[in-house]
């Protein structure tokens, strides 16, 4: 019997839930283990003693900006990518710096999406990192010296028009770029480094506010803006590209002009108008967007790679991109060795709301009609946790809504339509955690209403009339966060905890029954995995908006997190890595 045959049999529930033995003390990859469950088998810190946590060490990175990285810990060394792409190696027991790589940022390169980087990959004696100026870099894991440096894209083209037609609107002057960069942590598969680009889902922003901040206004206007995204594999030794999968189809990107989502929700589409506009916009796929925001997870038994894609371009305005806009706002599966297409599931065809598939997918197993099924789950910006058979993408179920929902999939209106979840989610880029033994997935959620408004600008001297839309998050006292435990087998909510601030950062769970997540107010919190009861919180001097991790050295268990806030969400930025342990 072949191994791949064996894993689909009754032993699947036990075999597939176990992390690799090397991961029991370390945090060796972005997702914690090879299923990206962000669940640790460590139990020294538990429900009865978590209140006794003390600071083990703190490291000041010297870079004060949005800090989203997941530290990687291997053999007692912690590797962390910083905002603007410096990388540091620290003694994970003491916080002593072992080396630092200082990134020479290309100042002429158009940066689209802020300074944040979400992590590194460590393998074959090297540390791999992607940069906001679209480079994939390999460093020596012992010294931090550069092994190779490869630009992943050529000239940053894709914009054939600019924002001048929207100068001096009722919203003020606007600007935008379509600079493509890298935010995600790479993944390693055999002798290949895999990474994707972001920033291609073109949107315009008001000049009057920080252009990285959704606290301002995002503007959608028809036109030929942006470029296609992609996921690609690179030789681990040289950095040369081995394969590339474009996240927008060059043929039949219009799809089937569906009027419902694949899970049955009606969409407000005028198919007649879209089909009439198809010929005039035959090359719209060239500007199609679909950023690769989330670090992929690779099934260790089949070699299939899974990741989510962003919204189509131009953002929110669909008249110049008729059709379903494949493969935007989708969960995609590729062969990790070749980049060949395996399957996709489009959560939102012809997306007009910025419902990127942003949170990284996670692998686990469920039982359906008495039979074990290898599954993949993804927490959507839409507020549902989607579950599929990961062998073929067959939709199995979506969970109960883990955030409030109102006017979803509604069109903008002249008076303004209040929708939620909106462009922030739902679940944003934050990774979930899965406790397979308890049969629970823990999701950090966001409730933040947005106003979706339609604008008509009359023709004036030298300018044509223009129609555009805007989406503005409402800074309302009702906005909050929700940490939700959902049953993996039924999709039912088991418990839910409301937090003062929208949850952006990520979740860690442990076998001792604790769930850790951070909040923009500056707290790292621990909750009871069985009840949701808050058991502990550790105060910091900036927002805790990165995913926490845990590891063990010399018999001591540590909890670590990057403390740097999130400029995009208005949470106080900082520059430290903070680590706790028991006395």
mmCIF file of N, CA and C in Angstrom, residues 358-414:
data_model
loop_
_atom_site.group_PDB
_atom_site.id
_atom_site.type_symbol
_atom_site.label_atom_id
_atom_site.label_comp_id
_atom_site.label_asym_id
_atom_site.label_seq_id
_atom_site.Cartn_x
_atom_site.Cartn_y
_atom_site.Cartn_z
ATOM 1 N N UNK A 358 -7.803 36.661 2.077
ATOM 2 C CA UNK A 358 -6.579 37.209 2.656
ATOM 3 C C UNK A 358 -5.996 36.358 3.780
ATOM 4 N N UNK A 359 -6.835 35.783 4.638
ATOM 5 C CA UNK A 359 -6.336 34.968 5.745
ATOM 6 C C UNK A 359 -5.765 33.662 5.207
ATOM 7 N N UNK A 360 -4.580 33.237 5.674
ATOM 8 C CA UNK A 360 -3.971 32.018 5.123
ATOM 9 C C UNK A 360 -4.852 30.791 5.373
ATOM 10 N N UNK A 361 -4.945 29.885 4.400
ATOM 11 C CA UNK A 361 -5.705 28.649 4.598
ATOM 12 C C UNK A 361 -4.996 27.714 5.564
ATOM 13 N N UNK A 362 -5.761 26.769 6.123
ATOM 14 C CA UNK A 362 -5.232 25.817 7.097
ATOM 15 C C UNK A 362 -5.744 24.423 6.738
ATOM 16 N N UNK A 363 -4.902 23.410 6.961
ATOM 17 C CA UNK A 363 -5.258 22.030 6.635
ATOM 18 C C UNK A 363 -5.642 21.260 7.902
ATOM 19 N N UNK A 364 -6.647 20.422 7.787
ATOM 20 C CA UNK A 364 -7.090 19.563 8.893
ATOM 21 C C UNK A 364 -7.919 18.445 8.284
ATOM 22 N N UNK A 365 -8.597 17.678 9.091
ATOM 23 C CA UNK A 365 -9.405 16.587 8.594
ATOM 24 C C UNK A 365 -10.754 16.585 9.287
ATOM 25 N N UNK A 366 -11.755 16.142 8.590
ATOM 26 C CA UNK A 366 -13.095 16.040 9.160
ATOM 27 C C UNK A 366 -13.694 14.693 8.763
ATOM 28 N N UNK A 367 -14.796 14.350 9.389
ATOM 29 C CA UNK A 367 -15.510 13.122 9.055
ATOM 30 C C UNK A 367 -16.861 13.481 8.461
ATOM 31 N N UNK A 368 -17.141 12.951 7.284
ATOM 32 C CA UNK A 368 -18.413 13.198 6.610
ATOM 33 C C UNK A 368 -19.071 11.855 6.303
ATOM 34 N N UNK A 369 -20.264 11.678 6.823
ATOM 35 C CA UNK A 369 -21.009 10.426 6.660
ATOM 36 C C UNK A 369 -20.144 9.217 7.013
ATOM 37 N N UNK A 370 -19.402 9.376 8.115
ATOM 38 C CA UNK A 370 -18.595 8.284 8.625
ATOM 39 C C UNK A 370 -17.261 8.090 7.936
ATOM 40 N N UNK A 371 -16.954 8.912 6.946
ATOM 41 C CA UNK A 371 -15.718 8.759 6.197
ATOM 42 C C UNK A 371 -14.770 9.933 6.458
ATOM 43 N N UNK A 372 -13.478 9.653 6.653
ATOM 44 C CA UNK A 372 -12.514 10.747 6.847
ATOM 45 C C UNK A 372 -12.274 11.495 5.540
ATOM 46 N N UNK A 373 -12.221 12.810 5.630
ATOM 47 C CA UNK A 373 -11.997 13.652 4.459
ATOM 48 C C UNK A 373 -10.869 14.638 4.767
ATOM 49 N N UNK A 374 -9.810 14.670 3.959
ATOM 50 C CA UNK A 374 -8.781 15.701 4.132
ATOM 51 C C UNK A 374 -9.340 17.048 3.702
ATOM 52 N N UNK A 375 -9.305 18.021 4.603
ATOM 53 C CA UNK A 375 -10.009 19.280 4.376
ATOM 54 C C UNK A 375 -9.063 20.463 4.411
ATOM 55 N N UNK A 376 -9.536 21.566 3.857
ATOM 56 C CA UNK A 376 -8.861 22.853 3.940
ATOM 57 C C UNK A 376 -9.903 23.883 4.336
ATOM 58 N N UNK A 377 -9.530 24.797 5.236
ATOM 59 C CA UNK A 377 -10.439 25.849 5.669
ATOM 60 C C UNK A 377 -9.827 27.216 5.469
ATOM 61 N N UNK A 378 -10.694 28.200 5.257
ATOM 62 C CA UNK A 378 -10.215 29.576 5.065
ATOM 63 C C UNK A 378 -11.241 30.539 5.642
ATOM 64 N N UNK A 379 -10.776 31.447 6.509
ATOM 65 C CA UNK A 379 -11.652 32.442 7.133
ATOM 66 C C UNK A 379 -11.780 33.636 6.200
ATOM 67 N N UNK A 380 -12.976 33.852 5.680
ATOM 68 C CA UNK A 380 -13.179 34.870 4.658
ATOM 69 C C UNK A 380 -13.410 36.257 5.205
ATOM 70 N N UNK A 381 -13.092 37.248 4.378
ATOM 71 C CA UNK A 381 -13.490 38.618 4.695
ATOM 72 C C UNK A 381 -15.006 38.734 4.789
ATOM 73 N N UNK A 382 -15.703 37.813 4.145
ATOM 74 C CA UNK A 382 -17.162 37.815 4.146
ATOM 75 C C UNK A 382 -17.749 37.472 5.503
ATOM 76 N N UNK A 383 -16.926 36.896 6.410
ATOM 77 C CA UNK A 383 -17.422 36.541 7.737
ATOM 78 C C UNK A 383 -17.823 35.089 7.886
ATOM 79 N N UNK A 384 -17.516 34.254 6.880
ATOM 80 C CA UNK A 384 -17.753 32.820 6.985
ATOM 81 C C UNK A 384 -16.431 32.074 6.918
ATOM 82 N N UNK A 385 -16.348 30.920 7.570
ATOM 83 C CA UNK A 385 -15.210 30.015 7.454
ATOM 84 C C UNK A 385 -15.600 28.957 6.427
ATOM 85 N N UNK A 386 -14.893 28.956 5.289
ATOM 86 C CA UNK A 386 -15.202 28.062 4.179
ATOM 87 C C UNK A 386 -14.381 26.773 4.312
ATOM 88 N N UNK A 387 -15.015 25.633 4.100
ATOM 89 C CA UNK A 387 -14.329 24.345 4.219
ATOM 90 C C UNK A 387 -14.532 23.542 2.938
ATOM 91 N N UNK A 388 -13.417 22.973 2.426
ATOM 92 C CA UNK A 388 -13.415 22.213 1.171
ATOM 93 C C UNK A 388 -12.691 20.886 1.349
ATOM 94 N N UNK A 389 -13.001 19.950 0.480
ATOM 95 C CA UNK A 389 -12.181 18.760 0.308
ATOM 96 C C UNK A 389 -10.923 19.211 -0.426
ATOM 97 N N UNK A 390 -9.783 19.099 0.203
ATOM 98 C CA UNK A 390 -8.589 19.697 -0.393
ATOM 99 C C UNK A 390 -8.021 18.872 -1.549
ATOM 100 N N UNK A 391 -8.547 17.685 -1.764
ATOM 101 C CA UNK A 391 -8.087 16.893 -2.906
ATOM 102 C C UNK A 391 -8.603 17.458 -4.225
ATOM 103 N N UNK A 392 -9.807 18.051 -4.182
ATOM 104 C CA UNK A 392 -10.449 18.477 -5.432
ATOM 105 C C UNK A 392 -11.148 19.822 -5.339
ATOM 106 N N UNK A 393 -11.174 20.448 -4.149
ATOM 107 C CA UNK A 393 -11.808 21.753 -3.983
ATOM 108 C C UNK A 393 -13.304 21.703 -3.765
ATOM 109 N N UNK A 394 -13.894 20.514 -3.718
ATOM 110 C CA UNK A 394 -15.341 20.420 -3.512
ATOM 111 C C UNK A 394 -15.743 21.163 -2.249
ATOM 112 N N UNK A 395 -16.751 22.017 -2.382
ATOM 113 C CA UNK A 395 -17.243 22.797 -1.249
ATOM 114 C C UNK A 395 -17.995 21.875 -0.297
ATOM 115 N N UNK A 396 -17.608 21.888 0.983
ATOM 116 C CA UNK A 396 -18.251 21.036 1.970
ATOM 117 C C UNK A 396 -19.251 21.811 2.816
ATOM 118 N N UNK A 397 -18.837 22.951 3.348
ATOM 119 C CA UNK A 397 -19.765 23.783 4.111
ATOM 120 C C UNK A 397 -19.109 25.128 4.380
ATOM 121 N N UNK A 398 -19.911 26.086 4.819
ATOM 122 C CA UNK A 398 -19.376 27.300 5.421
ATOM 123 C C UNK A 398 -19.983 27.419 6.808
ATOM 124 N N UNK A 399 -19.238 28.037 7.693
ATOM 125 C CA UNK A 399 -19.650 28.126 9.092
ATOM 126 C C UNK A 399 -20.786 29.118 9.288
ATOM 127 N N UNK A 400 -21.296 29.132 10.492
ATOM 128 C CA UNK A 400 -22.135 30.256 10.901
ATOM 129 C C UNK A 400 -21.296 31.529 10.812
ATOM 130 N N UNK A 401 -21.942 32.648 10.565
ATOM 131 C CA UNK A 401 -21.215 33.913 10.439
ATOM 132 C C UNK A 401 -20.530 34.251 11.757
ATOM 133 N N UNK A 402 -19.221 34.542 11.696
ATOM 134 C CA UNK A 402 -18.484 34.851 12.922
ATOM 135 C C UNK A 402 -18.375 36.348 13.185
ATOM 136 N N UNK A 403 -18.970 37.187 12.313
ATOM 137 C CA UNK A 403 -19.109 38.621 12.558
ATOM 138 C C UNK A 403 -20.510 39.035 12.109
ATOM 139 N N UNK A 404 -21.017 40.175 12.573
ATOM 140 C CA UNK A 404 -22.317 40.652 12.077
ATOM 141 C C UNK A 404 -22.276 40.912 10.577
ATOM 142 N N UNK A 405 -23.398 40.707 9.915
ATOM 143 C CA UNK A 405 -23.497 40.906 8.470
ATOM 144 C C UNK A 405 -24.718 41.770 8.147
ATOM 145 N N UNK A 406 -24.532 42.756 7.261
ATOM 146 C CA UNK A 406 -25.632 43.627 6.844
ATOM 147 C C UNK A 406 -25.343 44.165 5.443
ATOM 148 N N UNK A 407 -26.326 44.078 4.577
ATOM 149 C CA UNK A 407 -26.232 44.633 3.206
ATOM 150 C C UNK A 407 -25.045 44.083 2.429
ATOM 151 N N UNK A 408 -24.619 42.872 2.746
ATOM 152 C CA UNK A 408 -23.514 42.286 1.984
ATOM 153 C C UNK A 408 -23.901 42.144 0.522
ATOM 154 N N UNK A 409 -22.938 42.373 -0.358
ATOM 155 C CA UNK A 409 -23.137 42.286 -1.802
ATOM 156 C C UNK A 409 -24.162 43.311 -2.307
ATOM 157 N N UNK A 410 -24.297 44.422 -1.561
ATOM 158 C CA UNK A 410 -25.140 45.528 -2.033
ATOM 159 C C UNK A 410 -24.287 46.488 -2.850
ATOM 160 N N UNK A 411 -24.925 47.172 -3.792
ATOM 161 C CA UNK A 411 -24.226 48.135 -4.636
ATOM 162 C C UNK A 411 -24.121 49.484 -3.932
ATOM 163 N N UNK A 412 -23.165 50.314 -4.343
ATOM 164 C CA UNK A 412 -23.084 51.653 -3.765
ATOM 165 C C UNK A 412 -24.292 52.475 -4.160
ATOM 166 N N UNK A 413 -24.624 53.454 -3.336
ATOM 167 C CA UNK A 413 -25.757 54.330 -3.625
ATOM 168 C C UNK A 413 -25.333 55.776 -3.441
ATOM 169 N N UNK A 414 -26.108 56.688 -4.039
ATOM 170 C CA UNK A 414 -25.780 58.111 -3.950
ATOM 171 C C UNK A 414 -25.837 58.610 -2.515
#
